[in-house]
XYZ file of C-alpha atoms in Angstrom:
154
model
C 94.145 105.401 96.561
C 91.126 105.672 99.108
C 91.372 108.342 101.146
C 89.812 108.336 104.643
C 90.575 110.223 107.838
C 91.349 108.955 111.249
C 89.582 111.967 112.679
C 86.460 112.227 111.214
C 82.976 111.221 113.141
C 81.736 108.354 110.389
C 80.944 105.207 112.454
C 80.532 101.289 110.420
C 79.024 99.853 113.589
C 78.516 99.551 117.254
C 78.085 96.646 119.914
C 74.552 95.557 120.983
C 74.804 97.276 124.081
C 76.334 100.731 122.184
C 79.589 100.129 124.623
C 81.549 99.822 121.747
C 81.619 101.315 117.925
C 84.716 100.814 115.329
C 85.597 102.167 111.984
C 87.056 99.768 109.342
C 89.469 101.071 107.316
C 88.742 100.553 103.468
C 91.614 97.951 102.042
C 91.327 95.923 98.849
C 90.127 92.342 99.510
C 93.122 90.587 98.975
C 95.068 93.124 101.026
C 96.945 91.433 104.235
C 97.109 94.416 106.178
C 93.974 96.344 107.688
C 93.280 98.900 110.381
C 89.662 99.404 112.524
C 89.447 102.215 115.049
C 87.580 101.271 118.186
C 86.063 103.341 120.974
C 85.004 102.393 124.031
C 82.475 103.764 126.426
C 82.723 105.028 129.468
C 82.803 102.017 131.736
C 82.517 99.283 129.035
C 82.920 96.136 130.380
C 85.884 93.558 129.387
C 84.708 92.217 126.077
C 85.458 88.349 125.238
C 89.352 87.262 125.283
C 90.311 85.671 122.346
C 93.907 84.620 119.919
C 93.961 84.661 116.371
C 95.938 81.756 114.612
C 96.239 83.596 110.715
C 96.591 87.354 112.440
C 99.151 89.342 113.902
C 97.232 92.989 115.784
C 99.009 95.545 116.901
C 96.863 98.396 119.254
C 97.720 102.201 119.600
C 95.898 103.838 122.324
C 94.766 107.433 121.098
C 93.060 108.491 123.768
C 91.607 107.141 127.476
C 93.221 104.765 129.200
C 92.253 101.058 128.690
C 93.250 97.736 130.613
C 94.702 95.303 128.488
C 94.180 91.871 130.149
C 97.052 89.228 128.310
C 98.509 85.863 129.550
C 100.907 87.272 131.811
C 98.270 89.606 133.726
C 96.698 92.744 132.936
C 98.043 96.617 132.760
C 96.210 100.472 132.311
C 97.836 101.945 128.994
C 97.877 105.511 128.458
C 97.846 107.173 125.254
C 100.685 106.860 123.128
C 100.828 103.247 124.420
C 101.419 100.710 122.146
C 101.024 96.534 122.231
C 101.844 93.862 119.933
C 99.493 90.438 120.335
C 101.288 87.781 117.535
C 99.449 84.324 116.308
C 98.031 81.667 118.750
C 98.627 81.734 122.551
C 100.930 84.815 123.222
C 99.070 87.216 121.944
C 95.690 86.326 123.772
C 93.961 89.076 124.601
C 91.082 91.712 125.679
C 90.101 95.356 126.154
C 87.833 97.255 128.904
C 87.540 100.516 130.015
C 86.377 101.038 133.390
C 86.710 104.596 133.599
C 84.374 107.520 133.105
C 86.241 108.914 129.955
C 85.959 107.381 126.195
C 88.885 105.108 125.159
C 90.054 105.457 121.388
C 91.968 102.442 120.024
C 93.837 102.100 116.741
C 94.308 98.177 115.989
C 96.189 97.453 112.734
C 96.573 93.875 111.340
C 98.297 91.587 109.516
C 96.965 87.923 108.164
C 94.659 86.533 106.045
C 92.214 84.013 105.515
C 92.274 80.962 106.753
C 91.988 82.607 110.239
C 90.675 80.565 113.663
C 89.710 82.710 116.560
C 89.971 81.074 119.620
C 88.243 81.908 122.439
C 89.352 79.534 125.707
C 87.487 81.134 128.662
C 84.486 79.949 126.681
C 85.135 77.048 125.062
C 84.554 77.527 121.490
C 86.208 78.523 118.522
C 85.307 79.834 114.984
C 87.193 78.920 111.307
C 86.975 81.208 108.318
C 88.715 80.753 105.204
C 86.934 83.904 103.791
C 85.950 87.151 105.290
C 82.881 87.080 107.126
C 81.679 90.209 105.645
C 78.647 88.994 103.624
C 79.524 91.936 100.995
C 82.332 90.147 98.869
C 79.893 87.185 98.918
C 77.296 88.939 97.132
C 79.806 90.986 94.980
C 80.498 87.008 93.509
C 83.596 86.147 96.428
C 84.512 82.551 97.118
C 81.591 81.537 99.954
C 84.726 79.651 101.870
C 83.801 77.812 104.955
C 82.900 79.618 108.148
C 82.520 77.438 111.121
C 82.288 77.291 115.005
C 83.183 74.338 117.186
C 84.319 73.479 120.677
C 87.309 73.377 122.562
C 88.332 72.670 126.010
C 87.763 74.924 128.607
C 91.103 76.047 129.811
């Protein structure tokens, strides 16, 4: 067991622009689930949409209330809201906040490696067949491919 608390003020990173910050959750590396807190700043501006194709994410708003942008349009959650994004094109998807309060979001997941993030409002997409994380690569993990390339425009 590794225990670690939801509530507690310990911070693994932040955006460039310190509009966002997350918290992974610890998980063994060959685990397929995982969770990452998010919050988002005050006015933080839509970040890039994207679909995963190798992850499933659910999001559980704690606190604030986001807009979810999707393929069918976008919404304002509320806390206690909830959202399920599956593999590949349904569960495209983004997060802002543009209100004057913090937003805390719990996203849980489920998938593995290989994952490919797609990203069509941009054109590009990236391949992993390993985490990312350069820590299991020094610890002696399996330095798997990570690669971006292009797709169309959509």
């Amino acid at each position: 067991m590794n225990r670690q608390n939801l509530f507690s003020d310990v911070w693994d990173g932040e955006s460039k622009g310190g509009e966002t910050r997350h918290r992974i959750f610890w998980r063994p590396d060959d685990a397929r689930m995982g969770a990452t807190l998010y919050e988002l700043a005050p006015e933080t501006s839509e970040m890039t949409i994207h679909m995963h194709f190798g992850v499933e994410e659910m999001f559980f708003v704690l606190s604030g209330r986001p807009v979810f942008r999707y393929p069918q349009g976008e919404e304002e959650l509320a806390p206690g809201d909830f959202v399920f994004c599956p593999e590949g094109r349904a569960g495209l998807h983004v997060f802002s906040n543009p209100t004057d309060e913090p937003v805390q979001l719990l996203a849980v997941s489920a998938g593995g490696y290989p994952d490919v993030v797609a990203y069509p409002e941009h054109g590009y997409a990236w391949v992993a067949t390993r985490n990312p994380d350069p820590e299991p690569l020094a610890r002696g993990g399996d330095p798997g491919i990570i690669a971006r390339f292009e797709i169309p425009i959509e």
